[in-house]
Short mmCIF file of C-alpha atoms in Angstrom, two decimals:
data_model
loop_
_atom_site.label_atom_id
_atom_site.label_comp_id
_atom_site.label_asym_id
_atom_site.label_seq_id
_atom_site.Cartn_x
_atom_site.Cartn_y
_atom_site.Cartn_z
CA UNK A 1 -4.32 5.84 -55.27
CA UNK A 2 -6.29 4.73 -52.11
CA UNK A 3 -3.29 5.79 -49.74
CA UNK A 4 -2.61 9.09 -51.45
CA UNK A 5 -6.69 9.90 -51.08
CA UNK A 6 -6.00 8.82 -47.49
CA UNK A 7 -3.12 10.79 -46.79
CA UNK A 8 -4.41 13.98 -48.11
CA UNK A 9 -7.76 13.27 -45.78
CA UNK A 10 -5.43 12.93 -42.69
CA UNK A 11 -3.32 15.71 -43.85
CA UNK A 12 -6.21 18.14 -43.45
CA UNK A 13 -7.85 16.49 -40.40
CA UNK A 14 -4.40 16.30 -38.37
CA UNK A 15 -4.26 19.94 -39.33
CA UNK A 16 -7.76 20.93 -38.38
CA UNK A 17 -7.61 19.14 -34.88
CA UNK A 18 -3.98 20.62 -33.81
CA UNK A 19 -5.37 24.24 -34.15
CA UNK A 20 -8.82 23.97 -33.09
CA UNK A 21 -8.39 23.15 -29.50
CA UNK A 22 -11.40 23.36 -26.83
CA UNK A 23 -9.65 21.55 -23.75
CA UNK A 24 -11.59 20.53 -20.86
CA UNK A 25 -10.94 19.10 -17.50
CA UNK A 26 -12.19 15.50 -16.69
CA UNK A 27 -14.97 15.51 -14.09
CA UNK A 28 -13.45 14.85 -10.43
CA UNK A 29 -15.74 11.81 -9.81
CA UNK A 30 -14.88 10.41 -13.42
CA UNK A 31 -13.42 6.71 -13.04
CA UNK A 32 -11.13 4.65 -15.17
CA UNK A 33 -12.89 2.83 -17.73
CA UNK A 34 -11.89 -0.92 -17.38
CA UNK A 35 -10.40 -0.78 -20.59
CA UNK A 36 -7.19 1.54 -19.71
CA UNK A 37 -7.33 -0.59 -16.21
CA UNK A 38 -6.41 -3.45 -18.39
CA UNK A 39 -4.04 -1.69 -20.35
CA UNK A 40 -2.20 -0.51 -17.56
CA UNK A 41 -1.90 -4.09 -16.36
CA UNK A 42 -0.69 -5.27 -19.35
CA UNK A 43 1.71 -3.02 -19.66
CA UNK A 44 2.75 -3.58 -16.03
CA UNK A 45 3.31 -7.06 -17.29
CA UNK A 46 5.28 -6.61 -20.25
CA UNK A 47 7.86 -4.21 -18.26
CA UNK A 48 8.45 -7.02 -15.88
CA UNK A 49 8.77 -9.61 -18.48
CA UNK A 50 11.04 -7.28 -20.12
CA UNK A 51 13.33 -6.88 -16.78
CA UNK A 52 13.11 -3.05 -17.07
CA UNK A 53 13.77 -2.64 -12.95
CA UNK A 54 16.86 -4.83 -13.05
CA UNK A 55 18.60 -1.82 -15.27
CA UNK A 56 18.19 0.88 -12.92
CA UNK A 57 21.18 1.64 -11.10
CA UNK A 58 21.41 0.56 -7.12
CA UNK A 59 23.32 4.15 -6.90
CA UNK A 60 21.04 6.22 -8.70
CA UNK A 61 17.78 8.07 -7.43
CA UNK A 62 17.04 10.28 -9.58
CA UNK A 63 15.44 9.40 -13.01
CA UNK A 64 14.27 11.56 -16.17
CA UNK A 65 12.18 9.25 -18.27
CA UNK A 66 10.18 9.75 -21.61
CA UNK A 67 7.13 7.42 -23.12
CA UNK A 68 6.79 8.48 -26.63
CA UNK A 69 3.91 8.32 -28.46
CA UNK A 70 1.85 8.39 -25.37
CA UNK A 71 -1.97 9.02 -27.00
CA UNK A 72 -3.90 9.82 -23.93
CA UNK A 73 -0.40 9.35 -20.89
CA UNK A 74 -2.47 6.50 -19.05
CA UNK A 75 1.07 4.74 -18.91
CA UNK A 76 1.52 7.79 -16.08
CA UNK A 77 0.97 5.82 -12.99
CA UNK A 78 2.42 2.91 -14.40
CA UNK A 79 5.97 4.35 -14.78
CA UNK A 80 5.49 6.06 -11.83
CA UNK A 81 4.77 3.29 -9.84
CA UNK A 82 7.84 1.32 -11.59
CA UNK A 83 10.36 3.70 -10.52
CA UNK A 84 8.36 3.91 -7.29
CA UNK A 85 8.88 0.03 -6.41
CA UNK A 86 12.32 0.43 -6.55
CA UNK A 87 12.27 3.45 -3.96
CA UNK A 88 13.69 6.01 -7.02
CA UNK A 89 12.27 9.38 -8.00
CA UNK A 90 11.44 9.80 -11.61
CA UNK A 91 10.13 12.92 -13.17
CA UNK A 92 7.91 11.45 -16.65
CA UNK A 93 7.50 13.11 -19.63
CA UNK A 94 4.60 12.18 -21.90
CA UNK A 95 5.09 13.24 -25.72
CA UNK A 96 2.07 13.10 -27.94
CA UNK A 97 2.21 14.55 -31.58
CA UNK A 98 -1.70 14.20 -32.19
CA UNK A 99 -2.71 15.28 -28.91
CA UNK A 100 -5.84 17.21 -30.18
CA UNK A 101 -7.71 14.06 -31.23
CA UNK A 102 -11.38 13.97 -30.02
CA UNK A 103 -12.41 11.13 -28.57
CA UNK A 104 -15.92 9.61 -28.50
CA UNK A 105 -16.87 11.70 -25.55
CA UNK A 106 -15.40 14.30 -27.11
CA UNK A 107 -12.86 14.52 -24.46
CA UNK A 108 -9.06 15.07 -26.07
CA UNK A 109 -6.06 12.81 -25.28
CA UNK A 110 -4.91 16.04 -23.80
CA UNK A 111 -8.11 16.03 -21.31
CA UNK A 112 -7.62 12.62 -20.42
CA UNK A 113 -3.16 13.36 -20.25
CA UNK A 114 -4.00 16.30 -17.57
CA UNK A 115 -6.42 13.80 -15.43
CA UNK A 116 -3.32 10.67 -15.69
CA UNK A 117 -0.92 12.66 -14.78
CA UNK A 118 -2.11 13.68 -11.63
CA UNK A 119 -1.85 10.31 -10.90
CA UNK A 120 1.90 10.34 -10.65
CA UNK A 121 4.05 11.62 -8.31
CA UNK A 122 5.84 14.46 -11.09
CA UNK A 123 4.83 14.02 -14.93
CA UNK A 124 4.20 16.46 -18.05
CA UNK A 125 2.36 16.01 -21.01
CA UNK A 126 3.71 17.54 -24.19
CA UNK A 127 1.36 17.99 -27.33
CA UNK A 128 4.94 18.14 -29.70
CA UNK A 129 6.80 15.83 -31.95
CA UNK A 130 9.13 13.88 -29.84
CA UNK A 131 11.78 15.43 -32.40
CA UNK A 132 11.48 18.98 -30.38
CA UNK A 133 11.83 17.14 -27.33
CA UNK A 134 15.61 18.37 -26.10
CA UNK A 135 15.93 17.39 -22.16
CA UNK A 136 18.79 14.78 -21.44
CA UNK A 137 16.88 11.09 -20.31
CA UNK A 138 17.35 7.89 -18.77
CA UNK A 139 15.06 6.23 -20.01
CA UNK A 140 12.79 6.42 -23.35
CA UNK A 141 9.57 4.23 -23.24
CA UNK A 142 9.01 3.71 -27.53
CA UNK A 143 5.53 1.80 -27.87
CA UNK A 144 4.50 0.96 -30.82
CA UNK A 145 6.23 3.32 -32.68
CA UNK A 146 4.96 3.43 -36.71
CA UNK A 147 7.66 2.00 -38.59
CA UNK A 148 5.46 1.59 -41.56
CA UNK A 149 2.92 3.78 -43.52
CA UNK A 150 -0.31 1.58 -43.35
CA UNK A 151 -0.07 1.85 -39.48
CA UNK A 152 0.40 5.55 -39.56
CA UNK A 153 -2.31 6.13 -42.34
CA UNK A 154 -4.75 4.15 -40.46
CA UNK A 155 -4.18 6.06 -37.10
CA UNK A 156 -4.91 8.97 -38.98
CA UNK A 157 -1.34 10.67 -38.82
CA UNK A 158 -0.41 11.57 -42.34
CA UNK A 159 2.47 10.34 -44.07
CA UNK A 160 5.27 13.30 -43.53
CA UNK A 161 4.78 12.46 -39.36
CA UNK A 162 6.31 8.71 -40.59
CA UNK A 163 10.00 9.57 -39.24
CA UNK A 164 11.15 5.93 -37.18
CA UNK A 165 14.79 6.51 -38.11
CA UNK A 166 14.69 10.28 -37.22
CA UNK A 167 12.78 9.40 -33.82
CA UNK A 168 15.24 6.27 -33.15
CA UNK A 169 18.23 8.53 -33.20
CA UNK A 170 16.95 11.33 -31.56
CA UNK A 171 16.12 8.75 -28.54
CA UNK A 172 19.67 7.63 -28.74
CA UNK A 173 21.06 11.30 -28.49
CA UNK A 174 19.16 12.14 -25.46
CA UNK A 175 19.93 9.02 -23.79
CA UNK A 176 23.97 9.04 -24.35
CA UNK A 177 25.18 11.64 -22.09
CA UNK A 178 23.54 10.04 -18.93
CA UNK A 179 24.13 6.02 -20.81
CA UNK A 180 20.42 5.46 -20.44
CA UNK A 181 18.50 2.76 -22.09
CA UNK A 182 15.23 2.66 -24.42
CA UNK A 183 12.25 0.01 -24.12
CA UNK A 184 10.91 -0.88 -27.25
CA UNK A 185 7.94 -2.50 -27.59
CA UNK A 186 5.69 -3.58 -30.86
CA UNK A 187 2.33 -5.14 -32.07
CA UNK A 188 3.96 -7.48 -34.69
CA UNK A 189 7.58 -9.30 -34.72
CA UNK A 190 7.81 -7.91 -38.29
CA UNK A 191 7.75 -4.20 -36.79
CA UNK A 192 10.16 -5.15 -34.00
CA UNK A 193 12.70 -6.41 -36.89
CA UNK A 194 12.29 -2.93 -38.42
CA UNK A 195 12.55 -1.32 -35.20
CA UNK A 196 15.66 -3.21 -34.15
CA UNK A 197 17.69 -2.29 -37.07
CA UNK A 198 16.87 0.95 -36.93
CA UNK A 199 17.94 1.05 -32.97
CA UNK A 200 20.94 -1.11 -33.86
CA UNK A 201 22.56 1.59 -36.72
CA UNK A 202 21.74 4.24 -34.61
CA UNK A 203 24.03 3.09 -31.69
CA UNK A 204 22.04 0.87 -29.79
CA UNK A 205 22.81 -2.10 -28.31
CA UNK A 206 20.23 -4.61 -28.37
CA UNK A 207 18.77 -7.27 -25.85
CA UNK A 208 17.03 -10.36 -26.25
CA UNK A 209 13.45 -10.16 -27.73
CA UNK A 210 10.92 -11.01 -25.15
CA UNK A 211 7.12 -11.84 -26.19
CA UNK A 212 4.15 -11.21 -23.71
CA UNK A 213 1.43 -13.54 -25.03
CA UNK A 214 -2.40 -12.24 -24.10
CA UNK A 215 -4.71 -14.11 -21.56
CA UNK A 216 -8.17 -15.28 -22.15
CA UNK A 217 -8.90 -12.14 -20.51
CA UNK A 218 -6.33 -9.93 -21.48
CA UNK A 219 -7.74 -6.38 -23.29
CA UNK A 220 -5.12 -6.58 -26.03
CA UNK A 221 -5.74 -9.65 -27.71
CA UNK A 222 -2.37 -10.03 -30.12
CA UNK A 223 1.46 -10.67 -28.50
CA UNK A 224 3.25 -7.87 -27.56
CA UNK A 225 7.09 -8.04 -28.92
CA UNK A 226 9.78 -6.20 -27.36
CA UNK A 227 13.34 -5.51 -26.06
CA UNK A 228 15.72 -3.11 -24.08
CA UNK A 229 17.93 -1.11 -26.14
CA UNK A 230 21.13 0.12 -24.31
CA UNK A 231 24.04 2.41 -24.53
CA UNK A 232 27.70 1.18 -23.82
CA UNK A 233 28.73 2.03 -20.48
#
């Protein structure tokens, strides 16, 4: 009863916020809070311990990556400078399906996208469900994807956006005709098990599960699970 009362609340409020949009620029003095500095080390981390540099191609320059599920695209930089280190272009697509949500500011994820994405060298934000996403990739970044309904209900999506098979194999299709490679990453082992299988009947074939484990002074404060995801050659 609980999660039916829920979903029909986040049915109306994800419906309200994607139509009433008042976007606003970021002020040009506005600084990073030290939160998303932290998160963008973290993540920095966990793409090292996951190796992600060591399956781009000596031969190849040019890169067309996606991070799905983006929230607010403060991952931007990060990819940027990942492709960056490795002297490669990459143009970054950011896909957010609740783009519209108002912060406590009452700044949007879209406000904040606009602002991180001037922070890379070439990268787009898309307000859309990654499953109207068509451009071919080389690489799909799939954080914490919601696998589950009490995740999804709790981050106010409502239950019909709950599509991890549909999203898995949609990753897969994009990825195939240039034999890219996905990085998926998860809050809970239980979640990456779910994840995997659905990556593994899809096409994928999967590498060894790597765990980042926080610091004492780490932002996140729960292990990070995750694995590449690759296409036959």
């Amino acid at each position: 009863m609980f999660e039916n009362w829920r979903n029909l609340r986040n049915q109306l409020d994800f419906f309200i916020r994607s139509r009433v949009r008042f976007e606003r620029d970021l002020p040009q003095d506005f600084e990073i809070p030290p939160y998303e500095l932290a998160f963008q080390e973290e993540l920095s981390q966990f793409f090292e311990l996951l190796k992600v540099k060591a399956q781009l191609k000596p031969t190849q320059k040019d890169y067309v990556i996606c991070d799905v599920g983006t929230k607010n695209f403060s991952l931007a930089p990060v990819l940027d400078q990942l492709f960056l280190d490795q002297n490669k272009n990459v143009k970054i697509h950011g896909i957010e399906i609740d783009a519209y949500r108002r912060l406590s500011n009452l700044y949007t994820r879209s406000d904040y996208a606009r602002f991180f994405s001037r922070k890379a060298r070439e990268a787009q934000y898309h307000p859309i469900d990654f499953l109207k996403f068509r451009e071919s990739l080389d690489v799909v970044f799939l954080l914490n994807p919601f696998v589950s309904r009490a995740p999804l209900l709790a981050w106010g999506l409502p239950l019909d956006c709950l599509k991890p098979k549909e999203i898995i194999e949609h990753a897969y299709d994009l990825l195939k005709s240039k034999k890219g490679f996905m990085v998926l990453g998860t809050p809970s082992e239980e979640e990456l098990e779910i994840a995997s299988e659905l990556a593994k009947e899809a096409g994928f074939r999967l590498g060894p599960v790597q765990v980042w484990e926080p610091s004492l002074k780490s932002q996140q404060k729960k292990s990070r699970f995750g694995r590449l995801c690759l296409l036959n050659s």
